[in-house]
XYZ file of C-alpha atoms in Angstrom:
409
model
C -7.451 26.849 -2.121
C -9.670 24.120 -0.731
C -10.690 20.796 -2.969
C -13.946 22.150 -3.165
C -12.566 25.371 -5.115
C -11.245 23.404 -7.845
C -9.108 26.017 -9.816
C -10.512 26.282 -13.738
C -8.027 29.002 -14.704
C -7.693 29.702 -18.315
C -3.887 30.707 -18.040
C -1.277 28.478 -17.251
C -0.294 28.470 -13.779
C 2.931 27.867 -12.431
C 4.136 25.460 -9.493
C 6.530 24.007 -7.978
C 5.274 20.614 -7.611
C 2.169 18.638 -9.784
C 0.947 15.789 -7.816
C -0.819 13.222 -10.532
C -3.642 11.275 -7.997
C -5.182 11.773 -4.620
C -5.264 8.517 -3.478
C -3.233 7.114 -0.700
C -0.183 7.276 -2.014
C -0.718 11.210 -3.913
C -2.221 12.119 -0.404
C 0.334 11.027 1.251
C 3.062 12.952 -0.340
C 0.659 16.202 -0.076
C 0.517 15.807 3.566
C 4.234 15.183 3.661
C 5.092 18.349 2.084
C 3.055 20.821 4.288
C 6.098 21.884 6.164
C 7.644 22.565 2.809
C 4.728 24.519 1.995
C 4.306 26.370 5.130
C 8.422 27.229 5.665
C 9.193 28.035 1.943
C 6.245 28.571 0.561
C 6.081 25.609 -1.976
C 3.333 25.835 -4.171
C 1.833 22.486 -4.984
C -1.190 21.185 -7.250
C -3.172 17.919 -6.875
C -5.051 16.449 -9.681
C -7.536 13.474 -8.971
C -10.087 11.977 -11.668
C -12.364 10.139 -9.331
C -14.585 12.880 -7.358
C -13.713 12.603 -3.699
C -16.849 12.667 -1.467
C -16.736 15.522 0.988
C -16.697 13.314 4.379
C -13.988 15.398 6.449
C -16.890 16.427 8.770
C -19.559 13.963 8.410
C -19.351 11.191 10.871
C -17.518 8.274 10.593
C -19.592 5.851 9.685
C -17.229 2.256 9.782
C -18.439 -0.292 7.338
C -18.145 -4.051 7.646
C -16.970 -4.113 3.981
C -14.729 -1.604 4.044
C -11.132 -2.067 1.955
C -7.993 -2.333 4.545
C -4.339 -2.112 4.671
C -1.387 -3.257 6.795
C 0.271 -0.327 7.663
C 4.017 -1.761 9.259
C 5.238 0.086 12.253
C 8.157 1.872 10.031
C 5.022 3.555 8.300
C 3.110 4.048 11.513
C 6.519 6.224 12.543
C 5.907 7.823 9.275
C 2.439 9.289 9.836
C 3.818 10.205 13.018
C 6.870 12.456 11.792
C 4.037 14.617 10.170
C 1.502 14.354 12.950
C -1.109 12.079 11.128
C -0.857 8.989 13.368
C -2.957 9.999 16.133
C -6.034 10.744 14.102
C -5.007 7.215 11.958
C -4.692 5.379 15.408
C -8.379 6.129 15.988
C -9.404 3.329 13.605
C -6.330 1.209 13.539
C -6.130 -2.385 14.403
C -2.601 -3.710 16.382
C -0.961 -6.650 14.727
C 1.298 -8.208 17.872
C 1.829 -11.552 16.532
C 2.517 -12.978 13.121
C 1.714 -16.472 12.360
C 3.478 -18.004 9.179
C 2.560 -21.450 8.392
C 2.268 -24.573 5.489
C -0.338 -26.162 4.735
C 0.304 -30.207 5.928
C 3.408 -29.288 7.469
C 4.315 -28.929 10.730
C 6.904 -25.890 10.647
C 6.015 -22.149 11.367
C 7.323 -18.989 11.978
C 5.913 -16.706 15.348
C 6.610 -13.294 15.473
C 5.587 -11.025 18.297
C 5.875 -7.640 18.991
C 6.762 -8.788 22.548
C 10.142 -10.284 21.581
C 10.854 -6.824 19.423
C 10.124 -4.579 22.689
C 7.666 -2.522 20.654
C 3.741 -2.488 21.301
C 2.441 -3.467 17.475
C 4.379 -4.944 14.698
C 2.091 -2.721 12.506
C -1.787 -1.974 12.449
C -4.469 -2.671 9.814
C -6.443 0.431 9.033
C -9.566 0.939 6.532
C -8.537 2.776 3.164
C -11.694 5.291 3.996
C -10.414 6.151 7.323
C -6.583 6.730 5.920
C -8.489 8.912 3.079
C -10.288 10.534 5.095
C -7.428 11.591 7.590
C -5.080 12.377 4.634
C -7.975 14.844 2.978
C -8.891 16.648 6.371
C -5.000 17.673 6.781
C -4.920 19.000 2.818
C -8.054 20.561 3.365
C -6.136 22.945 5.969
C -3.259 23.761 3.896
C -3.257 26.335 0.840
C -2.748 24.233 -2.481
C -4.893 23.615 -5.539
C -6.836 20.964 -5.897
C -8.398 19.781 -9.412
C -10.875 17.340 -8.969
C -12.521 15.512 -10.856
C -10.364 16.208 -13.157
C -7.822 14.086 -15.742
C -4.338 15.117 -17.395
C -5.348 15.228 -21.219
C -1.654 15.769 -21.999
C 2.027 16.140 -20.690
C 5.040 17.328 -21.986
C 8.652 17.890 -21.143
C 9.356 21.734 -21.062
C 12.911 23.092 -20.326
C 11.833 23.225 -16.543
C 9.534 20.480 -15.520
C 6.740 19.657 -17.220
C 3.270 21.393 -18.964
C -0.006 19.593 -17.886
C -3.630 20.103 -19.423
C -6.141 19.167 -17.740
C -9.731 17.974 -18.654
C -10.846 20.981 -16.299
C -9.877 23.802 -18.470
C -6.387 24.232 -16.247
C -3.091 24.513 -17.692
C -0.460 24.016 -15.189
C 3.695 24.178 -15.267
C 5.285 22.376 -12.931
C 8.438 21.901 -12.080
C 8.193 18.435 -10.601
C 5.378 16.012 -11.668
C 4.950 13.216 -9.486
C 2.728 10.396 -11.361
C 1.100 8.915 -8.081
C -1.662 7.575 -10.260
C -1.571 3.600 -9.683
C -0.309 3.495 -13.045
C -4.429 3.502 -14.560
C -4.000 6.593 -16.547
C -1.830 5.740 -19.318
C 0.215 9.098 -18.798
C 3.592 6.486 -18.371
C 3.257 5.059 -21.657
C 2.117 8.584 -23.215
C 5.831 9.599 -21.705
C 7.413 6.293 -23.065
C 7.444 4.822 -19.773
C 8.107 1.062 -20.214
C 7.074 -1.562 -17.244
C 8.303 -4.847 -17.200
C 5.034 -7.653 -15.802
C 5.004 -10.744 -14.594
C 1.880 -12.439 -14.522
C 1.803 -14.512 -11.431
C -1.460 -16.040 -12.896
C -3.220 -15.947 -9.863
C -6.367 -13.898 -8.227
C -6.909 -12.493 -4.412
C -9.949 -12.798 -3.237
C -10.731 -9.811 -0.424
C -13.266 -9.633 1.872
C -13.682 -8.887 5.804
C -15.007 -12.251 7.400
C -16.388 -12.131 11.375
C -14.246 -14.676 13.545
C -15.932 -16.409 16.687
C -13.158 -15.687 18.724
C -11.372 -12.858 19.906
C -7.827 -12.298 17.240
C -5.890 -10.336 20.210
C -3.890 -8.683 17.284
C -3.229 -11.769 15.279
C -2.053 -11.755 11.562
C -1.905 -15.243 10.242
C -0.368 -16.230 7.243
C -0.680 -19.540 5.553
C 0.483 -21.067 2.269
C -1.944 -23.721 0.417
C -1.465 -25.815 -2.673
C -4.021 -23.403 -3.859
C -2.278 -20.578 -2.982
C -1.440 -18.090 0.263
C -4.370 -16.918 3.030
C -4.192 -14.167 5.001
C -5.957 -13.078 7.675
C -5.032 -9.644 9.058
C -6.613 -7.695 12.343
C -9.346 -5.018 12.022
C -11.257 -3.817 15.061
C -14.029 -6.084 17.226
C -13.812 -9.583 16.079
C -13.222 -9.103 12.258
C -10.372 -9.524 10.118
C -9.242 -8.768 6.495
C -9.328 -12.185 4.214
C -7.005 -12.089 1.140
C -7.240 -15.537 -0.602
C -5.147 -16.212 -3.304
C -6.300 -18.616 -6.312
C -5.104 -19.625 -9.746
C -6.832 -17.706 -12.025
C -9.967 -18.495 -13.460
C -10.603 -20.743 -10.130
C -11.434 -17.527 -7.883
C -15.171 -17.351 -10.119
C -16.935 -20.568 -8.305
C -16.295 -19.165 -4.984
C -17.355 -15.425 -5.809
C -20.583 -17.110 -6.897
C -21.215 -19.289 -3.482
C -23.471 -18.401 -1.014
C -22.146 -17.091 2.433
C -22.356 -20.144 4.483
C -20.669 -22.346 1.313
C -18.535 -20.545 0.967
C -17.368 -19.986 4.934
C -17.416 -23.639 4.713
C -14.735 -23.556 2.247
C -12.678 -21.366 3.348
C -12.360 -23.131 7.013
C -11.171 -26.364 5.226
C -8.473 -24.422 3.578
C -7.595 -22.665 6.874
C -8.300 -24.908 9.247
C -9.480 -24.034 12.969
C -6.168 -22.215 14.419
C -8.309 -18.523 14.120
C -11.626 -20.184 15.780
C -14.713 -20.334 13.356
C -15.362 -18.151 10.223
C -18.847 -16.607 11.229
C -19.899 -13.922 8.158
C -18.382 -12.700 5.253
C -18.579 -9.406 4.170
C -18.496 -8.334 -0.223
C -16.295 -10.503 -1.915
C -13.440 -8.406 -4.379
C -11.227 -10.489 -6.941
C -7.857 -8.845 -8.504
C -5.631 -10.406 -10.633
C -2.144 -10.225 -9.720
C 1.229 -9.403 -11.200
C 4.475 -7.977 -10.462
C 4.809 -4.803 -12.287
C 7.844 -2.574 -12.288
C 8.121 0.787 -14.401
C 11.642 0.565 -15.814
C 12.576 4.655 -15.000
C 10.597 6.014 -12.256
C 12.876 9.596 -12.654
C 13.690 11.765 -14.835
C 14.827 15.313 -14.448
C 11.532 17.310 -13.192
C 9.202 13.371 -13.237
C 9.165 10.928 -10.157
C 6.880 7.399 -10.537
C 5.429 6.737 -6.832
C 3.656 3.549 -5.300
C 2.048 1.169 -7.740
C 2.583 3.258 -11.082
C 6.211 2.550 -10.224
C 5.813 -1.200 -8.544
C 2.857 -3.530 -7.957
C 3.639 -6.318 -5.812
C 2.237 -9.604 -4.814
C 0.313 -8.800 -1.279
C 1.168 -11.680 0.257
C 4.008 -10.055 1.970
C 1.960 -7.103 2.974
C 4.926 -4.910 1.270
C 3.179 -2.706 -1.500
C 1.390 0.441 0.532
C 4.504 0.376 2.746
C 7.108 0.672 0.474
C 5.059 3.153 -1.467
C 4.845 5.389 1.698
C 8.255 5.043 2.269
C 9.174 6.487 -1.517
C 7.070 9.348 -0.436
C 8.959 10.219 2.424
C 12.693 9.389 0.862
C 11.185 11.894 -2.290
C 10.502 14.804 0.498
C 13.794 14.111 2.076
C 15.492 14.294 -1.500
C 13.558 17.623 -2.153
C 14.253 19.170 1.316
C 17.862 18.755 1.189
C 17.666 20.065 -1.991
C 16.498 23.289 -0.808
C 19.223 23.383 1.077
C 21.525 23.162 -1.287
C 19.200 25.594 -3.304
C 18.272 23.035 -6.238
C 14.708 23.296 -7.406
C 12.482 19.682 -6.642
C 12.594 18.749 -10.159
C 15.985 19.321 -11.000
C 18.438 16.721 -11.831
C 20.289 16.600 -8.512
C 17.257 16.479 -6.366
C 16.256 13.145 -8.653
C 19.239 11.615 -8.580
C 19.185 11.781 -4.686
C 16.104 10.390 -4.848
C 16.687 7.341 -6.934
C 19.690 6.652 -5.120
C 17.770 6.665 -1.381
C 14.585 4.512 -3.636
C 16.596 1.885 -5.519
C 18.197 -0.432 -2.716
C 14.686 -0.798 -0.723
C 13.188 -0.707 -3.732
C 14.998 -3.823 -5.663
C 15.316 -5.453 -2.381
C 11.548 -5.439 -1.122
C 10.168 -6.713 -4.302
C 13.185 -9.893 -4.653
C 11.931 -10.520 -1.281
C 7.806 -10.562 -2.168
C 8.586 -12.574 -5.504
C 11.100 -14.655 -3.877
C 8.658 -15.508 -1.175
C 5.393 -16.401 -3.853
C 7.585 -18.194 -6.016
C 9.296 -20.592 -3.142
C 6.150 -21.494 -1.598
C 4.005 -21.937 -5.168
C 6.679 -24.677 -5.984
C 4.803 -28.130 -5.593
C 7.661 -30.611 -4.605
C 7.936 -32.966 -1.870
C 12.163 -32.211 -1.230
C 10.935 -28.149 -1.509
C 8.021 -28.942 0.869
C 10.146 -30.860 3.841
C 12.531 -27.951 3.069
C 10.482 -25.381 3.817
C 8.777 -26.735 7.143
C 12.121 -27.384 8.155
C 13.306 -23.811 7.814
C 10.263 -22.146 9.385
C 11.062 -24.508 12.211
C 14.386 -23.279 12.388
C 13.554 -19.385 11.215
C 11.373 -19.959 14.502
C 14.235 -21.004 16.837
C 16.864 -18.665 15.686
C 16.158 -15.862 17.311
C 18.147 -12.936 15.736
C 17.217 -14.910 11.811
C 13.633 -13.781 13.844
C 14.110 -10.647 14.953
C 15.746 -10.107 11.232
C 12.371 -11.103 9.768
C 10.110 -9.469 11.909
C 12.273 -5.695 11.761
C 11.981 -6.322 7.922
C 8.180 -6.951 8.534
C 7.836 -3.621 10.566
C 9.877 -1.430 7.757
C 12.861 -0.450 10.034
C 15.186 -2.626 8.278
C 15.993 -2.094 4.548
């Protein structure tokens, strides 16, 4: 059943596997089960609230406004295992050099995909485009799609879980996978606890037009303010996340374009060449926020229902991605062994490939905010001095950059 033949059975239907958002991250784990589906017949369900536009055939119309990500090789490699990165490749920007830097200090950190052997440290790729590559591969593959439609209620059962949807559906599935971003207060209708840390901060995201070529730069730079980053997109653009202290972010949304250009090349200085144009200016508040169970027998949390990170480490999307793909490992081998994708075995597999990158991904992101947000003059010399020597030491380099890429964990 295609998205557009939204099932509104009156019966409760049975499946093997409820997938709770079609977003990115839901998508994702869709597309990574269609050799499940197609070998052993898996029957899975996707439920979405927001209506997806039907744009699998229309062209592709790129927009200078468009929402990006940083997609790290380890995820490129991903896409590729289930034949996606081709058709993501067609809009993808190459990120072959990573510029870390501090304000008023004369240490950085260079890494380039040169010194790794490899042709990208990762690519930058609009959220439409991933969407719209991630819908055109479900849209060939028999499972159900609900949309628009929300999960009223959930419920443990003896095997998985009962969902009823605001579409008249009534589904049973034996694994629910909550890849929701956490917005539809189904965690906390399960007695889901998350633990948040309000960083008290605000990125600003926009695309801004450079007047020089990037040649696959991503820069980096921490401010008193806060981090910049500038990340790749195709032609002569690149993907601005600015963060400020909150409440601060306001003034700027309000300047005009060339005040606020003006602003933001003081903070940055010159190294990228001249900020030309900036595209719709986006504010989010930020916080680390981590679900304190993301399984139970017949439940997995994925991507930022189960962790939202800081993005000044470019981390979140990634790690997400790679839950997906440790979750289809966990249910495949299950198979194997002839345990069903919800069942207790499968989950535990799961949490034990999921916890180690997990913990160890989001020490690093907070670690990393946290070091460079603390204002002293000892700290400061400190930390020039050891993206000097980060910079000269070139295995501590190669370290850095393989964690980057999301082949190390």
């Amino acid at each position: 059943m295609t998205r557009a033949q939204a099932a509104h059975e009156t019966e409760e239907r049975r499946v093997d596997i409820a997938i709770i958002g079609g977003g990115l991250v839901g998508a994702s784990l869709g597309c990574a089960l269609v050799p499940l589906i197609e070998r052993s017949g898996l029957s899975v369900a996707v439920i979405e609230a927001a209506p997806l536009l039907d744009q699998v055939a229309a062209p592709w119309q790129p927009s200078f406004d468009a929402r990006a990500s940083a997609i790290a090789r380890g995820s490129a490699l991903h896409f590729a295992a289930i034949g996606l990165w081709p058709a993501m490749a067609e809009q993808a920007a190459a990120i072959r050099q990573i510029h870390v830097s501090e304000q008023g200090r004369f240490g950085a950190t260079r890494l380039r995909s040169d010194d790794l052997g490899v042709e990208a440290l990762g690519h930058v790729i609009p959220n439409a485009w991933m969407g719209r590559v991630l819908h055109r591969r479900l849209a060939e593959v028999p499972l159900a799609w609900h949309c628009p439609a929300r999960v009223e209620s959930i419920r443990p059962s003896d095997a998985g879980y009962r969902l009823r949807l605001s579409d008249g559906g009534r589904l049973h599935a034996g694994l629910t996978v909550l890849a929701d971003g956490g917005r539809s207060g189904l965690k906390e209708q399960l007695g889901i606890e998350s633990d948040a840390q309000p960083y008290d901060q605000v990125a600003l995201i926009a695309s801004v037009e450079m007047s020089e070529p990037h040649r696959g730069m991503a820069w980096e730079r921490f401010t008193p303010e806060g981090p910049i980053a500038l990340l790749p997109l195709r032609g002569q653009a690149m993907e601005l996340v600015w963060t400020h202290a909150a409440g601060q972010e306001a003034r700027r949304l309000a300047l005009s374009e060339g005040d606020f250009l003006a602003e933001l090349q003081r903070a940055f200085g010159d190294r990228a060449g001249r900020f030309r144009r900036v595209g719709t200016r986006h504010a989010y508040p930020l916080s680390l926020v981590t679900a304190r169970e993301t399984v139970r027998p017949g439940l997995a949390v994925l991507g930022n229902a189960a962790h939202a990170l800081h993005p000044v480490a470019g981390q979140g999307f990634n790690l997400a991605l790679r839950g997906v793909m440790d979750l289809v490992a966990a249910i495949e081998a299950g198979q194997a062994e002839g345990d069903a994708p919800g069942s207790v075995e499968v989950m535990e597999a799961f949490e034990a490939r999921r916890g180690g990158d997990r913990d160890s991904v989001i020490r690093f992101s907070d670690g990393l905010i946290r070091l460079f947000g603390i204002d002293s003059a000892l700290l400061s010399h400190a930390r020039a001095a050891g993206l000097v020597g980060l910079n000269l030491a070139g295995p501590l380099r190669r370290g850095l950059a393989r964690r980057a890429m999301g082949l190390e964990r």
